[in-house]
CSV table of C-alpha atoms and ligand atoms in Angstrom, one decimal:
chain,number,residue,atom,x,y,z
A,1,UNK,CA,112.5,93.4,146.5
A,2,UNK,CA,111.6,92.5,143.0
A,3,UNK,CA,109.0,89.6,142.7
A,4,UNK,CA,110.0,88.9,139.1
A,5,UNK,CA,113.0,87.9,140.4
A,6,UNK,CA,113.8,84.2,141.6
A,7,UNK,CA,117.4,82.5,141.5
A,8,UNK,CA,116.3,79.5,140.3
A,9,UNK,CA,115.7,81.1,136.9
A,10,UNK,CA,119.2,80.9,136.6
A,11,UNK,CA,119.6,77.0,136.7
A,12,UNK,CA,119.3,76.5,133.3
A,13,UNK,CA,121.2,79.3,132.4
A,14,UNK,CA,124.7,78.3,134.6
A,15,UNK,CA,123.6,74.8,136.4
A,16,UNK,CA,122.1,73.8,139.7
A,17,UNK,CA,125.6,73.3,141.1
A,18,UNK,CA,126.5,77.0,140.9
A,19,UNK,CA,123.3,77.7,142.2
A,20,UNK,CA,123.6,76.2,145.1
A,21,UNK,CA,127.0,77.6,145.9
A,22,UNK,CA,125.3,80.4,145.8
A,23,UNK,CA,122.9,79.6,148.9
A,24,UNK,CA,125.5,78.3,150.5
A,25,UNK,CA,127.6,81.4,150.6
A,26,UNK,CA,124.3,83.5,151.5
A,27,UNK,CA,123.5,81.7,153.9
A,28,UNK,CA,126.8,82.3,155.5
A,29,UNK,CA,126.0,86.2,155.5
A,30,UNK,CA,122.8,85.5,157.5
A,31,UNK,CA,121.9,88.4,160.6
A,32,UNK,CA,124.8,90.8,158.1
A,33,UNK,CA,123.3,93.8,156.8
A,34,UNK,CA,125.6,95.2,153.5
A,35,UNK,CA,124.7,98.6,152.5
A,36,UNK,CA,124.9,99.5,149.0
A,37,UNK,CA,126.0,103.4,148.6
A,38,UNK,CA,126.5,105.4,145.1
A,39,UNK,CA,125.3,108.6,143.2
A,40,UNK,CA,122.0,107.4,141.3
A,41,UNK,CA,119.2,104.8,141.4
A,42,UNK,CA,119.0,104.8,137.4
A,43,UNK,CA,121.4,105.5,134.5
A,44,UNK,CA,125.1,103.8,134.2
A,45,UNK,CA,126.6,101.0,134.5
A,46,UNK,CA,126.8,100.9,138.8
A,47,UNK,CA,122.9,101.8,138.6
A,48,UNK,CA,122.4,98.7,136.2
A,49,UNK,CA,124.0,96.5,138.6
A,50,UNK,CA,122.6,96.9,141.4
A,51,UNK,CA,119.6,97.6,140.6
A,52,UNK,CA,119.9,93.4,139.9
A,53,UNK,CA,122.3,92.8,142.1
A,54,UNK,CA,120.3,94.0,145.4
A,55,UNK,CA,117.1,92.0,144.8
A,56,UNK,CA,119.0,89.1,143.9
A,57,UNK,CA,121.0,88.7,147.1
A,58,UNK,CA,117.9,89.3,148.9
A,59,UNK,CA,116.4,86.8,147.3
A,60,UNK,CA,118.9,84.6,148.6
A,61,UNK,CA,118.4,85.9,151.8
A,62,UNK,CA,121.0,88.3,152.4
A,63,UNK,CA,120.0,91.6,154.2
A,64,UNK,CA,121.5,93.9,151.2
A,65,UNK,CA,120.7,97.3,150.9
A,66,UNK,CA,120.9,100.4,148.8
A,67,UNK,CA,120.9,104.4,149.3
A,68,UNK,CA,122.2,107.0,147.2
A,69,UNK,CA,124.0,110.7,148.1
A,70,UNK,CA,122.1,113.7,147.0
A,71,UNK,CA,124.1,117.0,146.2
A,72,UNK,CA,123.6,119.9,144.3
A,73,UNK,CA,124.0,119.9,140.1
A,74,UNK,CA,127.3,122.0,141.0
A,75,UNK,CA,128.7,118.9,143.1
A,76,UNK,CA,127.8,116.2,140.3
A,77,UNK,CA,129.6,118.8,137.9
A,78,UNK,CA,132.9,118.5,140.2
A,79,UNK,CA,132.2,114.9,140.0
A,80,UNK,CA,132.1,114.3,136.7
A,81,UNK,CA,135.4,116.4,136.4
A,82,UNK,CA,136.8,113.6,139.0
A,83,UNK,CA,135.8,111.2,136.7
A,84,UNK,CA,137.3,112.6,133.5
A,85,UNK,CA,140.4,113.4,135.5
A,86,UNK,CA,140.7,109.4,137.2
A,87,UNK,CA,140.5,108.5,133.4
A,88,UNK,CA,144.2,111.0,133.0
A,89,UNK,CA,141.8,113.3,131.2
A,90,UNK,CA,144.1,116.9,132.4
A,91,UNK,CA,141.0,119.0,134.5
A,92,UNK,CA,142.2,121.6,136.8
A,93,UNK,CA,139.6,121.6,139.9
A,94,UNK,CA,140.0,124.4,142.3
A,95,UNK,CA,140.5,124.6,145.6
A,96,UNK,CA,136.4,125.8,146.0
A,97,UNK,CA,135.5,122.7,144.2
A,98,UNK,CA,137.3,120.4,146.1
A,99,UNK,CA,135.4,122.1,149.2
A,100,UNK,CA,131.9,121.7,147.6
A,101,UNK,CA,132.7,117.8,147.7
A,102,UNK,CA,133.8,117.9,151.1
A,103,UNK,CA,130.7,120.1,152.1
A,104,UNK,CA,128.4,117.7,150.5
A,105,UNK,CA,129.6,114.7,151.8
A,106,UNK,CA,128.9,116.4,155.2
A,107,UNK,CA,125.4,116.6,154.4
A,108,UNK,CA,125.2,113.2,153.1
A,109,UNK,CA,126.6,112.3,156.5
A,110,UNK,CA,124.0,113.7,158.4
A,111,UNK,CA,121.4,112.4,155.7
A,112,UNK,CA,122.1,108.7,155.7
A,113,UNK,CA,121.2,105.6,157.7
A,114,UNK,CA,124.6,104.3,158.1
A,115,UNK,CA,123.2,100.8,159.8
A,116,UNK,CA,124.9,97.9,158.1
A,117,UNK,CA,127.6,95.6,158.9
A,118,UNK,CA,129.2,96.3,155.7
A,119,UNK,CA,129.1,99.8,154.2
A,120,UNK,CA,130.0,99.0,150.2
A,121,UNK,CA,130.7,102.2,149.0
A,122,UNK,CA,131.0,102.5,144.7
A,123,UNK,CA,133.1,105.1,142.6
A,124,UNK,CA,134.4,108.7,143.6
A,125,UNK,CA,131.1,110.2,144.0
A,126,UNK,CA,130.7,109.0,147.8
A,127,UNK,CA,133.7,107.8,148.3
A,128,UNK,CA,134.7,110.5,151.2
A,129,UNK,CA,131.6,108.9,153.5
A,130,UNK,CA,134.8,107.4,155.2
A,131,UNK,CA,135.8,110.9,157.1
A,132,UNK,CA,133.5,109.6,159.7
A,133,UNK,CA,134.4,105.6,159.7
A,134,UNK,CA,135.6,106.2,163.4
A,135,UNK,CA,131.9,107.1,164.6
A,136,UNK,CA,130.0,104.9,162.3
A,137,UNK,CA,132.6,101.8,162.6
A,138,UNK,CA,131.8,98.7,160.6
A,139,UNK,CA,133.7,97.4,157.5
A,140,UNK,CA,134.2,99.6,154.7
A,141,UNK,CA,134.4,98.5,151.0
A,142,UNK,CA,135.2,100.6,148.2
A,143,UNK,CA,134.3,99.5,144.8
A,144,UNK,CA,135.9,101.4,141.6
A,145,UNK,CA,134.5,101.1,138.4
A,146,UNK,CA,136.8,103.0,136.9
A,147,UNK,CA,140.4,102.4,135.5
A,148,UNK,CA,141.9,104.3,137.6
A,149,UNK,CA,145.3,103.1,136.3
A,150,UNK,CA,146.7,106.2,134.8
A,151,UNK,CA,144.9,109.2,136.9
A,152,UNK,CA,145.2,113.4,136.6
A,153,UNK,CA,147.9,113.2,140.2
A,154,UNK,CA,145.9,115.8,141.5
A,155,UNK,CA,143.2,114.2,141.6
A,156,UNK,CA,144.2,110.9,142.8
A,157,UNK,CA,146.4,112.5,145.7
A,158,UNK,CA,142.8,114.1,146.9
A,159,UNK,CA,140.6,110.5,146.4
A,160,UNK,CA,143.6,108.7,147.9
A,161,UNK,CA,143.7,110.3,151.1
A,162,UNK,CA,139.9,108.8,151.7
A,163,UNK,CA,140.8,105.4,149.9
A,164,UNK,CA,143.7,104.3,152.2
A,165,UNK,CA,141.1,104.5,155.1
A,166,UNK,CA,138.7,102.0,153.7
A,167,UNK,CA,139.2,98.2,154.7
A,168,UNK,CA,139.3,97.2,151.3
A,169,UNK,CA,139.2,98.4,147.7
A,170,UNK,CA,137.8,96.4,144.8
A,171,UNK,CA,138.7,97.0,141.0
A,172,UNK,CA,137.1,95.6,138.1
A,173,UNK,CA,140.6,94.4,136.7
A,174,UNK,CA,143.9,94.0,138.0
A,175,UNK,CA,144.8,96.7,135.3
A,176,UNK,CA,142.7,99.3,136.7
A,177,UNK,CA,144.0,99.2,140.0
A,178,UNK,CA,146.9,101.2,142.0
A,179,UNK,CA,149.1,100.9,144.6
A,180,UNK,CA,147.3,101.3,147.7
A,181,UNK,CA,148.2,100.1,151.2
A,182,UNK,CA,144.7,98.1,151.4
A,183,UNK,CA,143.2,94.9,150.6
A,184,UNK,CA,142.3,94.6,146.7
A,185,UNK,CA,139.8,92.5,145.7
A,186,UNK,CA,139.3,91.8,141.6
A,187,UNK,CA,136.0,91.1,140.5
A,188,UNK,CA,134.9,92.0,136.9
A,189,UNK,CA,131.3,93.7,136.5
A,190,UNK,CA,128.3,91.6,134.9
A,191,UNK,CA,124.9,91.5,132.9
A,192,UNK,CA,122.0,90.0,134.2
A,193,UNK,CA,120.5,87.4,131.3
A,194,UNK,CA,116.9,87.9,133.2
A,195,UNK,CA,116.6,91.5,133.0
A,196,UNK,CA,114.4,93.3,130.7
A,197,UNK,CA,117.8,94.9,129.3
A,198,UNK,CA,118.8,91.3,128.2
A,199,UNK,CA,116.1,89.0,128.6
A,200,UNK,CA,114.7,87.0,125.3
A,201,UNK,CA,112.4,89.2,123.0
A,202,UNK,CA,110.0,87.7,120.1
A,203,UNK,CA,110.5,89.5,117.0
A,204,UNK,CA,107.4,91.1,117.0
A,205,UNK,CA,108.6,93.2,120.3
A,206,UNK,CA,111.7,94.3,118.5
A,207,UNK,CA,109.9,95.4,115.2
A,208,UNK,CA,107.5,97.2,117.8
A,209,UNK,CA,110.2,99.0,119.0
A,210,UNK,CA,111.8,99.8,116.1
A,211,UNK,CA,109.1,101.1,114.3
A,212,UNK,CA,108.4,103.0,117.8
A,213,UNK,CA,111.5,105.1,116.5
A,214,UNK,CA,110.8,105.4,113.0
A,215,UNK,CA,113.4,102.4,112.4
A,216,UNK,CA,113.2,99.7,109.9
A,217,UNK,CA,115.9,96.6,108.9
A,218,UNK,CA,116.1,97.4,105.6
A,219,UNK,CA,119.6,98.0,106.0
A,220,UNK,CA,122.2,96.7,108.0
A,221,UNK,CA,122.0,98.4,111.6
A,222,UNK,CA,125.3,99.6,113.5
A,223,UNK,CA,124.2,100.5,117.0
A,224,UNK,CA,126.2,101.9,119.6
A,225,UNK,CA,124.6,102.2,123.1
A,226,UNK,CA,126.5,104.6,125.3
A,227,UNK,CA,125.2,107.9,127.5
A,228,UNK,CA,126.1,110.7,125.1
A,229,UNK,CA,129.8,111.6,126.8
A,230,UNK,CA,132.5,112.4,124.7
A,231,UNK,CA,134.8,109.4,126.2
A,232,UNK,CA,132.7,107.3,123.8
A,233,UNK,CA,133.3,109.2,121.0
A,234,UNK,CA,130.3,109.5,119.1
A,235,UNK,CA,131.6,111.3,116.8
A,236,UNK,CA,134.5,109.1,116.1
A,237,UNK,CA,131.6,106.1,115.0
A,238,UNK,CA,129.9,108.7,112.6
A,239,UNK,CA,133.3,109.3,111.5
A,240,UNK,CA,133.7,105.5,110.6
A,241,UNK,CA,130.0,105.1,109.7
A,242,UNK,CA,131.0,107.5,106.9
A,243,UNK,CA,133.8,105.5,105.9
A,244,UNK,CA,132.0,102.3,105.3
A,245,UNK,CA,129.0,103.7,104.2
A,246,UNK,CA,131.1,104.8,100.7
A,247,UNK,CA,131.0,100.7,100.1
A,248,UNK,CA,128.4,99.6,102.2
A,249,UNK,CA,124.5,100.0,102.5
A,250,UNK,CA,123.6,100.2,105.9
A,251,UNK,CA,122.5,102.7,108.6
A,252,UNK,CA,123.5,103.8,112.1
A,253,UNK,CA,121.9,104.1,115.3
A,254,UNK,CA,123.3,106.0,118.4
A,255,UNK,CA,121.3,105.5,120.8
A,256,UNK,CA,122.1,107.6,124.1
A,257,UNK,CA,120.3,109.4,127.3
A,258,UNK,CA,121.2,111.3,130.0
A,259,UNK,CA,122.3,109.7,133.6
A,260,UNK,CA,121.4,112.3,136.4
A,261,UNK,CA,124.8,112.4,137.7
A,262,UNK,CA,126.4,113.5,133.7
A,263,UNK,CA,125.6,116.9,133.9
A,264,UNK,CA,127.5,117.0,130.2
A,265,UNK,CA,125.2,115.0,128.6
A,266,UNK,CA,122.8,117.7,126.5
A,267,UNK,CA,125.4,119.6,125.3
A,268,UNK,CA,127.0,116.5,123.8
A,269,UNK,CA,124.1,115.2,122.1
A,270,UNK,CA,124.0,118.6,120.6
A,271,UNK,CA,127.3,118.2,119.2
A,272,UNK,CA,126.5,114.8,117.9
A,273,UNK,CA,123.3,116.0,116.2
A,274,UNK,CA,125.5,119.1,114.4
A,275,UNK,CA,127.7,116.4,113.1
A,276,UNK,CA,125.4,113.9,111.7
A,277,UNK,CA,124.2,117.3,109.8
A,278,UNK,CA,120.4,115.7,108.9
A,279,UNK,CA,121.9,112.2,107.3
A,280,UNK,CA,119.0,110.4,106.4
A,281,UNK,CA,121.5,107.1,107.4
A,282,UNK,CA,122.0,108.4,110.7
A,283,UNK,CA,119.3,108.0,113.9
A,284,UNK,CA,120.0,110.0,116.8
A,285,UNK,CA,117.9,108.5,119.5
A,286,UNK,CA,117.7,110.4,123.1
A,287,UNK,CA,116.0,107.4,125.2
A,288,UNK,CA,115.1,108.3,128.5
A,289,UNK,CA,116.6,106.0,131.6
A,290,UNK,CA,115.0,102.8,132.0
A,291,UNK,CA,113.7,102.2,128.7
A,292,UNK,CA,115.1,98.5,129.1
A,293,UNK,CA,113.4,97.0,126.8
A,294,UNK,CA,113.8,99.2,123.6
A,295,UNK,CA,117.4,99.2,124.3
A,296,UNK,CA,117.4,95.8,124.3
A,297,UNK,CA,114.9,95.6,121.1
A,298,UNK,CA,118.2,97.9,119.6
A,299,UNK,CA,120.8,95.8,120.5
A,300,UNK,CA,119.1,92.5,119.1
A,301,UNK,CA,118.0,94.3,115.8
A,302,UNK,CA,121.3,95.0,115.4
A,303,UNK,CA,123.7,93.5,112.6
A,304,UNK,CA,127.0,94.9,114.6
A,305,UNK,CA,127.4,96.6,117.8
A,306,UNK,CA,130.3,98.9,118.1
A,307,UNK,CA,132.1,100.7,121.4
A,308,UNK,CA,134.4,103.1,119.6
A,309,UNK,CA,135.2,104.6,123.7
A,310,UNK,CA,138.8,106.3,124.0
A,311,UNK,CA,138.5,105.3,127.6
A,312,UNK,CA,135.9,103.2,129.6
A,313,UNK,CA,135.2,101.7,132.9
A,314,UNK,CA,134.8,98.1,131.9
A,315,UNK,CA,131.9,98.7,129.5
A,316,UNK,CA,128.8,96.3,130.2
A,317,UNK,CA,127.2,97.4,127.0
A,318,UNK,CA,129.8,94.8,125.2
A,319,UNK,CA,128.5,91.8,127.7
A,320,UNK,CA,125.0,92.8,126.7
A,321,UNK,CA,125.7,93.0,122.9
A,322,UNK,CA,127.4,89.3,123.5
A,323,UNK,CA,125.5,87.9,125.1
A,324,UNK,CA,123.1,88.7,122.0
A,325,UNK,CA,125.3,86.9,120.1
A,326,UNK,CA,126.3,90.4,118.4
A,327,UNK,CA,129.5,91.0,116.5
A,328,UNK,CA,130.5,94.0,118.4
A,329,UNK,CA,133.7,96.3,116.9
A,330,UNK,CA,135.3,98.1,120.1
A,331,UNK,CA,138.2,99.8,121.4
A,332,UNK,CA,140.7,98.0,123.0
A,333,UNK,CA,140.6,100.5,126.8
A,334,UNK,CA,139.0,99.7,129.8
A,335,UNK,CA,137.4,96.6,130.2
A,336,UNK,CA,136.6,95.8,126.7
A,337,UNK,CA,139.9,93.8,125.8
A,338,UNK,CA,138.5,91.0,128.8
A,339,UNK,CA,135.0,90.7,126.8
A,340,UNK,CA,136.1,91.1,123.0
A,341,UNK,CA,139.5,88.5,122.2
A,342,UNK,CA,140.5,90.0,119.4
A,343,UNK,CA,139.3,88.1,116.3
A,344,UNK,CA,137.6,85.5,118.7
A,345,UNK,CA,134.6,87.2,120.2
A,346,UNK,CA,134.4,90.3,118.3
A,347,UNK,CA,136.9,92.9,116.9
A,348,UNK,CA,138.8,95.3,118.8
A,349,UNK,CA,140.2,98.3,117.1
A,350,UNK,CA,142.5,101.4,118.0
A,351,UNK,CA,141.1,104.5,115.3
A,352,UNK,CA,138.9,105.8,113.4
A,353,UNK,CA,139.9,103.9,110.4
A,354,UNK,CA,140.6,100.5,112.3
A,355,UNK,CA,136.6,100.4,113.2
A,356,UNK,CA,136.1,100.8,109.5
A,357,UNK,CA,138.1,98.2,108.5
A,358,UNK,CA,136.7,96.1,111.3
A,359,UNK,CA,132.8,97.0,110.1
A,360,UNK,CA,133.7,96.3,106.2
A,361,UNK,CA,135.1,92.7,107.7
A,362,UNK,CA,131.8,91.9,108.8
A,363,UNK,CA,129.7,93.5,106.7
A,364,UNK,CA,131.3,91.3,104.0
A,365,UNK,CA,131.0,88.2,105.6
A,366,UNK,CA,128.1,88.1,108.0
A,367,UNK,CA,129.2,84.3,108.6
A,368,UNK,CA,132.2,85.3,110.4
A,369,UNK,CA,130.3,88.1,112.6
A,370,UNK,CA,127.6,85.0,113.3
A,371,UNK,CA,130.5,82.7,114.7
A,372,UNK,CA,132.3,85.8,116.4
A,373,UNK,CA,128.7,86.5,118.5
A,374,UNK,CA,128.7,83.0,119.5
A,375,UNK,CA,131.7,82.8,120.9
A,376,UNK,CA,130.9,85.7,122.7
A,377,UNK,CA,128.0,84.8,124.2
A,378,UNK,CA,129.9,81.6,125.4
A,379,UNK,CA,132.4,84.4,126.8
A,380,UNK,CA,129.7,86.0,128.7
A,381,UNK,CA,128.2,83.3,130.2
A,382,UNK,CA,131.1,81.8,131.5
A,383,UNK,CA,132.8,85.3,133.1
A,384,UNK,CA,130.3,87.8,133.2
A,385,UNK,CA,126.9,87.2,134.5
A,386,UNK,CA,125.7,88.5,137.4
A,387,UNK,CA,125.2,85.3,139.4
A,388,UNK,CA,129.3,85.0,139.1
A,389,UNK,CA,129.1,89.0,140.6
A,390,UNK,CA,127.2,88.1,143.5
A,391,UNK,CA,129.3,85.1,144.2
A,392,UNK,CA,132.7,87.2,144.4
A,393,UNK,CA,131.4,89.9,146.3
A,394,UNK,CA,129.6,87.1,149.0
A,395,UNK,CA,133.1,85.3,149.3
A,396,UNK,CA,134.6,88.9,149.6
A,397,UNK,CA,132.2,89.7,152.0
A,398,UNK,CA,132.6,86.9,154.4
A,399,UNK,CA,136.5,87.0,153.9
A,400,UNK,CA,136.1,90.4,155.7
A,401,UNK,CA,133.9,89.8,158.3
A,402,UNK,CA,135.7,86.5,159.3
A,403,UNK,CA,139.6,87.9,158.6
A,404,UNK,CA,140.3,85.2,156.6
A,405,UNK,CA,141.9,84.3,153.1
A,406,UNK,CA,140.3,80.9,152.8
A,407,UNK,CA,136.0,80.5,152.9
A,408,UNK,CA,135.1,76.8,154.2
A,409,UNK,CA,131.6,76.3,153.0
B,1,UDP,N1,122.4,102.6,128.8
B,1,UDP,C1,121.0,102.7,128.7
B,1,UDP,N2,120.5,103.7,128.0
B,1,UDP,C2,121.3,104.6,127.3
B,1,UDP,C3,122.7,104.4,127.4
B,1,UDP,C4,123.2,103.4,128.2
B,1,UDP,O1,120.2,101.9,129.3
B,1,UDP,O2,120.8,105.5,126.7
B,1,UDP,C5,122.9,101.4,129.6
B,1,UDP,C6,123.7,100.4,128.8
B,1,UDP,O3,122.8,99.5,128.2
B,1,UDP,C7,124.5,99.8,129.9
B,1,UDP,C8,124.8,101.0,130.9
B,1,UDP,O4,123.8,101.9,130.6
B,1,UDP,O5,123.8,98.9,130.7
B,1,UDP,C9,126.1,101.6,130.5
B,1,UDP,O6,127.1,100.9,131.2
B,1,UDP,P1,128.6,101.0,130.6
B,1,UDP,O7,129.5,100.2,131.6
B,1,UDP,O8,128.6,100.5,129.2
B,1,UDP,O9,129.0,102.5,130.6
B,1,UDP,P2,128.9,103.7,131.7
B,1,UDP,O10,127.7,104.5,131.3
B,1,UDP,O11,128.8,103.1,133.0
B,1,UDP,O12,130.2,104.5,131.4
């Protein structure tokens, strides 16, 4: 458990009332054990979670726990091409690599300590745990991260086959979801306004950190946060830095790093460096995992935030750039059109050249990216912190266990 954190911290950030819900639901669970199961302890979005998430229910009181599967860098290979290919990217995977995912989820089998009431299993990586729900019983809960709305077939025929087993399925959005013959549960992902990735800095810590990286805010900073992957086209944000930068003085930061489980990630950043072709304008930053507080130091130096993605899982790094009070420019895919309202809370945009136009918009008038932030942050405070997480799941959780639609607290 993590000292630092206690749920009353979060009083004066969503009220008492909401915090007491909260121990009212957890106290509900009480004598349940929920076990937490994914690919990686650190890097992505899932990993950011519940790396909050966990301690934070147990702090409450609720027996929550969390393991990861190992495997081989050839299995997170086949995963990653599961990924691509449950975002419609078109990736052949062979028969032999459909096997290597069956093989290592045999030896996760024998590997994990399945106790738990409730075995919450996230994203494709593990999701196959459920061959062997007969022998190991319980509840089973799989969460997708992923819009899995528009998926290679191939693919989803395979993942389906282990899905339809589970007791329930949860998606992020209604959008994301398909047809399956299971429970769905909806419940949106979150930031945690406590964590180190979003907690308050003084200015001195952010200039520390920028001048860590050779940074100064001398001119306008365009950040975009993202694990260097092509499906958030780096090179597409160059491509638009370029274009305002013919009008505009300012400079941009893509700040990346690697998540165990993205075996892609080198070869990208490569690409990315090629292309930025020694730009004096233009910092490449490789930041190892868990560097919470210089990306946060990032994200509040900067002027705009942008998430130029051609295809995302909801995107967290737009709640944390909101809940900054950032003007962020983004693509409307995945989650990002339920944090940015178009010309409300930030700018959504569909090319290269709309994210231009949407940077030279606030660049020009840094009034109207002040009032967008704000109104984000409002956004994010009402839908998307991670106290409103933990409530959905706890509700979730005891609508399983008790078989019922309605929770009487
Ligand atoms: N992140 C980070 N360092 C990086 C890149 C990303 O800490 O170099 C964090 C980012 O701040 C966010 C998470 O990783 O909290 C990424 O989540 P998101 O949903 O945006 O994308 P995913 O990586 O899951 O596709």
């Amino acid at each position: 458990m993590n000292p630092k954190i206690n749920v009353r911290d979060y009083e004066p950030i969503v009220g008492k009332s909401y915090i007491e819900e909260l121990r009212m639901l957890a106290s509900r669970l009480s004598g349940k054990t929920i076990l937490n199961i994914n690919s990686t302890f650190i890097g992505g979005g899932v990993a950011e979670i519940l790396s909050r998430a966990v301690p934070l229910l147990n702090q409450l009181g609720v027996d929550v726990r969390w393991q990861t599967i190992s495997g081989e860098a050839q299995f997170f290979k086949v995963t990653k091409k599961l990924h691509n290919a449950l975002h419609g990217k078109v990736e052949p995977i062979s028969d032999n690599e459909f096997s290597l995912f069956r093989e290592t989820t045999k030896n996760n089998l024998n590997q994990i300590d399945f106790s738990g009431d409730i075995l919450f299993i996230h994203d494709p990586q593990p999701v196959a745990l459920i061959a062997d729900k007969r022998d190991i019983g319980r509840k089973w809960i799989w969460r997708c991260h992923i819009d899995i709305s528009h998926p290679d077939s191939q693919v989803w025929k395979f993942l389906r086959q282990f899905v339809i087993n589970y007791d329930a399925a949860v998606f992020s959005s209604p959008n994301f979801a398909q047809q399956l013959p299971i429970r769905q549960f909806f419940a949106p992902p979150s930031i945690d306004p406590l964590s180190d990735k979003n907690r308050e800095l003084s200015p001195e810590t952010v200039d520390a950190v920028l001048a860590k990286y050779g940074l100064n805010r001398d001119k306008p900073l365009i950040l975009q946060v993202s694990r260097f992957d092509r499906l958030k086209d780096p090179l597409g944000v160059i491509k638009a830095f370029e274009l305002v930068r013919k009008n505009f003085t300012c400079q941009l930061v893509l700040a990346g790093g690697t998540a165990s489980d993205d075996p892609e990630s080198g070869e990208v950043l490569e690409e990315i460096k090629e292309r930025a072709g020694g730009n004096p304008d233009i910092h490449i930053l490789d930041i190892p995992p868990g560097t919470d507080i210089d990306i946060n130091a990032l994200q509040r130096a900067a002027a705009i935030i942008m998430q130029k993605s051609l295809s995302e899982g909801f995107a967290l790094t737009i709640s944390e750039a909101l809940w900054k009070a950032k003007p962020v420019v983004a693509s409307a895919v995945g989650g990002i059109p339920l944090q940015v309202k178009n010309r409300l809370t930030g700018l959504l945009c569909h090319s290269v050249e709309g994210a231009a136009y949407a940077l030279r918009q606030i660049l020009a008038n840094p009034d109207y990216g002040r009032w967008l932030g704000h109104n984000g942050r409002e956004h994010v405070r009402q839908h998307f912190l991670i106290v409103r997480e933990i409530r959905d799941y706890m509700l979730m959780f005891l609508t399983l266990e008790h078989n019922e639609d309605v929770i009487y607290l």
